[in-house]
PDB file of C-alpha atoms and ligand atoms in Angstrom:
ATOM      1  CA  MET A 246      31.018 -67.198  51.823  1.00  0.00           C
ATOM      2  CA  ALA A 247      34.558 -66.446  53.078  1.00  0.00           C
ATOM      3  CA  ASN A 248      35.106 -63.384  55.260  1.00  0.00           C
ATOM      4  CA  LYS A 249      36.492 -60.305  53.501  1.00  0.00           C
ATOM      5  CA  LEU A 250      40.142 -59.882  54.508  1.00  0.00           C
ATOM      6  CA  VAL A 251      41.124 -56.334  55.482  1.00  0.00           C
ATOM      7  CA  TYR A 252      44.726 -55.297  56.186  1.00  0.00           C
ATOM      8  CA  VAL A 253      45.115 -52.452  58.701  1.00  0.00           C
ATOM      9  CA  LEU A 254      48.593 -50.985  58.327  1.00  0.00           C
ATOM     10  CA  ASN A 255      50.100 -48.446  60.685  1.00  0.00           C
ATOM     11  CA  GLY A 256      53.289 -46.486  60.164  1.00  0.00           C
ATOM     12  CA  PRO A 257      55.991 -44.773  62.207  1.00  0.00           C
ATOM     13  CA  ASN A 258      55.499 -43.955  65.883  1.00  0.00           C
ATOM     14  CA  LEU A 259      51.952 -45.288  66.032  1.00  0.00           C
ATOM     15  CA  ASN A 260      53.237 -47.958  68.448  1.00  0.00           C
ATOM     16  CA  LEU A 261      53.309 -45.072  70.963  1.00  0.00           C
ATOM     17  CA  LEU A 262      49.589 -44.432  70.646  1.00  0.00           C
ATOM     18  CA  GLY A 263      47.861 -43.916  74.000  1.00  0.00           C
ATOM     19  CA  LEU A 264      51.175 -43.310  75.730  1.00  0.00           C
ATOM     20  CA  ARG A 265      52.075 -39.802  74.456  1.00  0.00           C
ATOM     21  CA  GLU A 266      50.178 -36.729  73.222  1.00  0.00           C
ATOM     22  CA  PRO A 267      46.691 -37.975  74.214  1.00  0.00           C
ATOM     23  CA  ASP A 268      45.324 -34.469  73.570  1.00  0.00           C
ATOM     24  CA  ILE A 269      46.006 -34.991  69.845  1.00  0.00           C
ATOM     25  CA  TYR A 270      45.751 -38.754  69.397  1.00  0.00           C
ATOM     26  CA  GLY A 271      43.520 -39.888  72.291  1.00  0.00           C
ATOM     27  CA  HIS A 272      44.007 -42.481  75.023  1.00  0.00           C
ATOM     28  CA  ASP A 273      43.415 -45.658  73.025  1.00  0.00           C
ATOM     29  CA  THR A 274      46.453 -47.814  72.261  1.00  0.00           C
ATOM     30  CA  LEU A 275      46.908 -49.606  68.963  1.00  0.00           C
ATOM     31  CA  ASP A 276      45.900 -52.835  70.743  1.00  0.00           C
ATOM     32  CA  ASP A 277      42.668 -51.139  71.911  1.00  0.00           C
ATOM     33  CA  ILE A 278      41.957 -50.123  68.313  1.00  0.00           C
ATOM     34  CA  ALA A 279      42.700 -53.651  67.066  1.00  0.00           C
ATOM     35  CA  ALA A 280      40.196 -55.034  69.607  1.00  0.00           C
ATOM     36  CA  MET A 281      37.516 -52.522  68.506  1.00  0.00           C
ATOM     37  CA  LEU A 282      38.106 -53.435  64.869  1.00  0.00           C
ATOM     38  CA  GLU A 283      38.044 -57.196  65.545  1.00  0.00           C
ATOM     39  CA  ASP A 284      34.723 -56.766  67.297  1.00  0.00           C
ATOM     40  CA  ARG A 285      33.160 -54.736  64.480  1.00  0.00           C
ATOM     41  CA  ALA A 286      34.704 -56.949  61.791  1.00  0.00           C
ATOM     42  CA  GLN A 287      32.885 -59.983  63.194  1.00  0.00           C
ATOM     43  CA  THR A 288      29.501 -58.359  62.697  1.00  0.00           C
ATOM     44  CA  LEU A 289      30.493 -57.168  59.209  1.00  0.00           C
ATOM     45  CA  GLY A 290      31.741 -60.615  58.162  1.00  0.00           C
ATOM     46  CA  MET A 291      35.301 -59.383  57.813  1.00  0.00           C
ATOM     47  CA  GLU A 292      38.706 -60.574  58.965  1.00  0.00           C
ATOM     48  CA  ILE A 293      41.282 -58.040  60.215  1.00  0.00           C
ATOM     49  CA  ASP A 294      45.050 -58.321  59.884  1.00  0.00           C
ATOM     50  CA  MET A 295      46.486 -55.347  61.804  1.00  0.00           C
ATOM     51  CA  ARG A 296      50.189 -54.445  61.826  1.00  0.00           C
ATOM     52  CA  GLN A 297      52.501 -51.554  62.703  1.00  0.00           C
ATOM     53  CA  SER A 298      56.027 -50.744  61.621  1.00  0.00           C
ATOM     54  CA  ASN A 299      58.436 -47.855  61.942  1.00  0.00           C
ATOM     55  CA  HIS A 300      59.984 -48.891  58.607  1.00  0.00           C
ATOM     56  CA  GLU A 301      58.602 -47.721  55.270  1.00  0.00           C
ATOM     57  CA  GLY A 302      59.724 -50.905  53.472  1.00  0.00           C
ATOM     58  CA  HIS A 303      57.604 -53.074  55.758  1.00  0.00           C
ATOM     59  CA  LEU A 304      54.511 -51.065  54.806  1.00  0.00           C
ATOM     60  CA  LEU A 305      55.356 -51.522  51.107  1.00  0.00           C
ATOM     61  CA  ASP A 306      55.918 -55.282  51.523  1.00  0.00           C
ATOM     62  CA  TRP A 307      52.643 -55.646  53.429  1.00  0.00           C
ATOM     63  CA  MET A 308      50.721 -53.788  50.738  1.00  0.00           C
ATOM     64  CA  HIS A 309      52.100 -56.175  48.115  1.00  0.00           C
ATOM     65  CA  GLU A 310      51.262 -59.091  50.425  1.00  0.00           C
ATOM     66  CA  ALA A 311      47.682 -57.819  50.823  1.00  0.00           C
ATOM     67  CA  GLN A 312      47.361 -57.914  47.047  1.00  0.00           C
ATOM     68  CA  SER A 313      48.732 -61.457  46.773  1.00  0.00           C
ATOM     69  CA  LYS A 314      46.454 -62.661  49.594  1.00  0.00           C
ATOM     70  CA  GLY A 315      43.427 -61.244  47.815  1.00  0.00           C
ATOM     71  CA  ALA A 316      42.587 -58.688  50.506  1.00  0.00           C
ATOM     72  CA  ALA A 317      39.368 -56.742  49.959  1.00  0.00           C
ATOM     73  CA  ALA A 318      40.805 -53.470  51.303  1.00  0.00           C
ATOM     74  CA  ILE A 319      43.706 -51.879  53.139  1.00  0.00           C
ATOM     75  CA  LEU A 320      43.176 -49.293  55.872  1.00  0.00           C
ATOM     76  CA  LEU A 321      46.398 -47.280  55.954  1.00  0.00           C
ATOM     77  CA  ASN A 322      47.532 -44.843  58.616  1.00  0.00           C
ATOM     78  CA  ALA A 323      51.018 -44.160  57.305  1.00  0.00           C
ATOM     79  CA  GLY A 324      51.797 -41.653  60.077  1.00  0.00           C
ATOM     80  CA  ALA A 325      54.239 -38.957  58.966  1.00  0.00           C
ATOM     81  CA  LEU A 326      55.115 -40.984  55.830  1.00  0.00           C
ATOM     82  CA  THR A 327      51.708 -39.836  54.581  1.00  0.00           C
ATOM     83  CA  HIS A 328      53.243 -36.463  53.848  1.00  0.00           C
ATOM     84  CA  THR A 329      56.593 -37.557  52.414  1.00  0.00           C
ATOM     85  CA  SER A 330      56.461 -40.952  50.741  1.00  0.00           C
ATOM     86  CA  VAL A 331      56.375 -41.168  46.947  1.00  0.00           C
ATOM     87  CA  ALA A 332      57.088 -44.894  47.437  1.00  0.00           C
ATOM     88  CA  LEU A 333      53.756 -45.315  49.241  1.00  0.00           C
ATOM     89  CA  TYR A 334      52.015 -43.324  46.501  1.00  0.00           C
ATOM     90  CA  ASP A 335      53.526 -45.646  43.874  1.00  0.00           C
ATOM     91  CA  ALA A 336      52.669 -48.764  45.905  1.00  0.00           C
ATOM     92  CA  ILE A 337      49.020 -47.751  46.302  1.00  0.00           C
ATOM     93  CA  ARG A 338      48.778 -47.105  42.579  1.00  0.00           C
ATOM     94  CA  SER A 339      50.494 -50.390  41.738  1.00  0.00           C
ATOM     95  CA  ILE A 340      48.008 -52.643  43.526  1.00  0.00           C
ATOM     96  CA  LYS A 341      44.366 -53.344  42.775  1.00  0.00           C
ATOM     97  CA  VAL A 342      43.349 -53.499  46.441  1.00  0.00           C
ATOM     98  CA  PRO A 343      41.512 -50.303  47.413  1.00  0.00           C
ATOM     99  CA  VAL A 344      43.378 -48.314  50.071  1.00  0.00           C
ATOM    100  CA  ILE A 345      41.506 -46.159  52.569  1.00  0.00           C
ATOM    101  CA  GLU A 346      43.636 -43.448  54.181  1.00  0.00           C
ATOM    102  CA  VAL A 347      43.048 -43.169  57.931  1.00  0.00           C
ATOM    103  CA  HIS A 348      44.133 -40.537  60.447  1.00  0.00           C
ATOM    104  CA  LEU A 349      43.302 -40.101  64.096  1.00  0.00           C
ATOM    105  CA  SER A 350      43.755 -36.337  63.958  1.00  0.00           C
ATOM    106  CA  ASN A 351      42.635 -34.005  61.175  1.00  0.00           C
ATOM    107  CA  PRO A 352      45.884 -33.147  59.370  1.00  0.00           C
ATOM    108  CA  HIS A 353      44.189 -30.218  57.608  1.00  0.00           C
ATOM    109  CA  ALA A 354      43.580 -28.514  60.954  1.00  0.00           C
ATOM    110  CA  ARG A 355      47.238 -28.806  61.998  1.00  0.00           C
ATOM    111  CA  GLU A 356      50.611 -27.647  60.614  1.00  0.00           C
ATOM    112  CA  GLU A 357      50.861 -26.626  56.955  1.00  0.00           C
ATOM    113  CA  PHE A 358      53.177 -29.551  56.112  1.00  0.00           C
ATOM    114  CA  ARG A 359      50.448 -32.048  57.072  1.00  0.00           C
ATOM    115  CA  ARG A 360      48.057 -30.693  54.438  1.00  0.00           C
ATOM    116  CA  HIS A 361      49.753 -32.551  51.626  1.00  0.00           C
ATOM    117  CA  SER A 362      49.172 -36.318  51.483  1.00  0.00           C
ATOM    118  CA  TYR A 363      50.875 -38.625  49.002  1.00  0.00           C
ATOM    119  CA  VAL A 364      48.680 -41.413  50.404  1.00  0.00           C
ATOM    120  CA  GLY A 365      45.517 -39.375  49.855  1.00  0.00           C
ATOM    121  CA  MET A 366      46.512 -38.637  46.233  1.00  0.00           C
ATOM    122  CA  ALA A 367      46.410 -42.360  45.437  1.00  0.00           C
ATOM    123  CA  ALA A 368      43.853 -43.682  47.973  1.00  0.00           C
ATOM    124  CA  LYS A 369      40.236 -44.559  47.246  1.00  0.00           C
ATOM    125  CA  GLY A 370      39.206 -42.183  50.047  1.00  0.00           C
ATOM    126  CA  SER A 371      40.239 -40.706  53.361  1.00  0.00           C
ATOM    127  CA  ILE A 372      38.837 -40.604  56.890  1.00  0.00           C
ATOM    128  CA  ALA A 373      40.460 -38.304  59.432  1.00  0.00           C
ATOM    129  CA  GLY A 374      39.815 -36.474  62.653  1.00  0.00           C
ATOM    130  CA  PHE A 375      37.645 -38.889  64.616  1.00  0.00           C
ATOM    131  CA  GLY A 376      40.331 -40.374  66.855  1.00  0.00           C
ATOM    132  CA  ALA A 377      40.222 -44.167  67.165  1.00  0.00           C
ATOM    133  CA  LYS A 378      36.757 -44.059  65.577  1.00  0.00           C
ATOM    134  CA  SER A 379      38.402 -43.070  62.267  1.00  0.00           C
ATOM    135  CA  TYR A 380      39.487 -46.720  61.982  1.00  0.00           C
ATOM    136  CA  LEU A 381      35.944 -47.967  62.633  1.00  0.00           C
ATOM    137  CA  LEU A 382      34.516 -45.574  60.055  1.00  0.00           C
ATOM    138  CA  ALA A 383      37.143 -46.732  57.556  1.00  0.00           C
ATOM    139  CA  LEU A 384      36.171 -50.342  58.205  1.00  0.00           C
ATOM    140  CA  GLU A 385      32.520 -49.476  57.565  1.00  0.00           C
ATOM    141  CA  ALA A 386      33.611 -47.851  54.299  1.00  0.00           C
ATOM    142  CA  ALA A 387      35.584 -50.971  53.383  1.00  0.00           C
ATOM    143  CA  ALA A 388      32.436 -53.033  53.916  1.00  0.00           C
ATOM    144  CA  LEU A 389      30.570 -50.860  51.428  1.00  0.00           C
ATOM    145  CA  ILE A 390      33.071 -50.883  48.547  1.00  0.00           C
TER     146      ILE A 390
HETATM  147  O1  CA2 B 203      46.540 -38.322  62.910  1.00  0.00           O
HETATM  148  C1  CA2 B 203      47.143 -39.296  62.476  1.00  0.00           C
HETATM  149  O2  CA2 B 203      46.728 -40.443  62.547  1.00  0.00           O
HETATM  150  C2  CA2 B 203      48.556 -39.102  61.879  1.00  0.00           C
HETATM  151  O3  CA2 B 203      48.724 -40.051  60.833  1.00  0.00           O
HETATM  152  C3  CA2 B 203      49.534 -39.355  62.991  1.00  0.00           C
HETATM  153  C4  CA2 B 203      50.974 -39.095  62.558  1.00  0.00           C
HETATM  154  C5  CA2 B 203      51.106 -37.723  61.941  1.00  0.00           C
HETATM  155  O4  CA2 B 203      52.428 -37.518  61.458  1.00  0.00           O
HETATM  156  C6  CA2 B 203      50.129 -37.501  60.797  1.00  0.00           C
HETATM  157  O5  CA2 B 203      50.278 -36.187  60.321  1.00  0.00           O
HETATM  158  C7  CA2 B 203      48.712 -37.714  61.275  1.00  0.00           C
HETATM  159  C8  CA2 B 203      51.900 -39.181  63.752  1.00  0.00           C
HETATM  160  C9  CA2 B 203      51.904 -40.529  64.381  1.00  0.00           C
HETATM  161  C10 CA2 B 203      52.707 -40.433  65.620  1.00  0.00           C
HETATM  162  O6  CA2 B 203      52.051 -41.144  66.621  1.00  0.00           O
HETATM  163  C11 CA2 B 203      52.232 -40.761  67.888  1.00  0.00           C
HETATM  164  C12 CA2 B 203      51.490 -41.426  68.815  1.00  0.00           C
HETATM  165  C13 CA2 B 203      51.594 -41.078  70.127  1.00  0.00           C
HETATM  166  C14 CA2 B 203      52.463 -40.074  70.508  1.00  0.00           C
HETATM  167  C15 CA2 B 203      53.226 -39.433  69.566  1.00  0.00           C
HETATM  168  C16 CA2 B 203      53.111 -39.786  68.249  1.00  0.00           C
END
């Protein structure tokens, strides 16, 4: 049987991961996280396609692409767009692919403005607060749904 394809989409500023604010986001870079996910995906019989963009439209296009490629799930860390983007909310609702919201930090334990999530309102579920391991936990969830 073919491997389940999982898109892992990362939004604004996440290209800086591991380089700034390690107290909040940890020391792992996005490449480190991609390597961890690739490793785990192999044992789960999954294929990872991981991307990052600072542009909202790229995230929207990639979500539509995931749908047309028949992806089994999308892991989405939309960065700050999580808290502002109605377009992401609409995109998640417009596709059949289940979206799992991922955050390194726990937005609920931070500033008030991070407590609202447009992504979370439309996502299948959310995993937050476990640093880079949030992505691994989200992948495990994707394997179960
Ligand atoms: O905890 C998360 O994963 C966040 O999605 C990260 C976003 C933040 O706006 C969300 O509320 C929670 C920020 C991403 C910025 O990434 C940086 C990485 C390194 C240094 C500075 C920012």
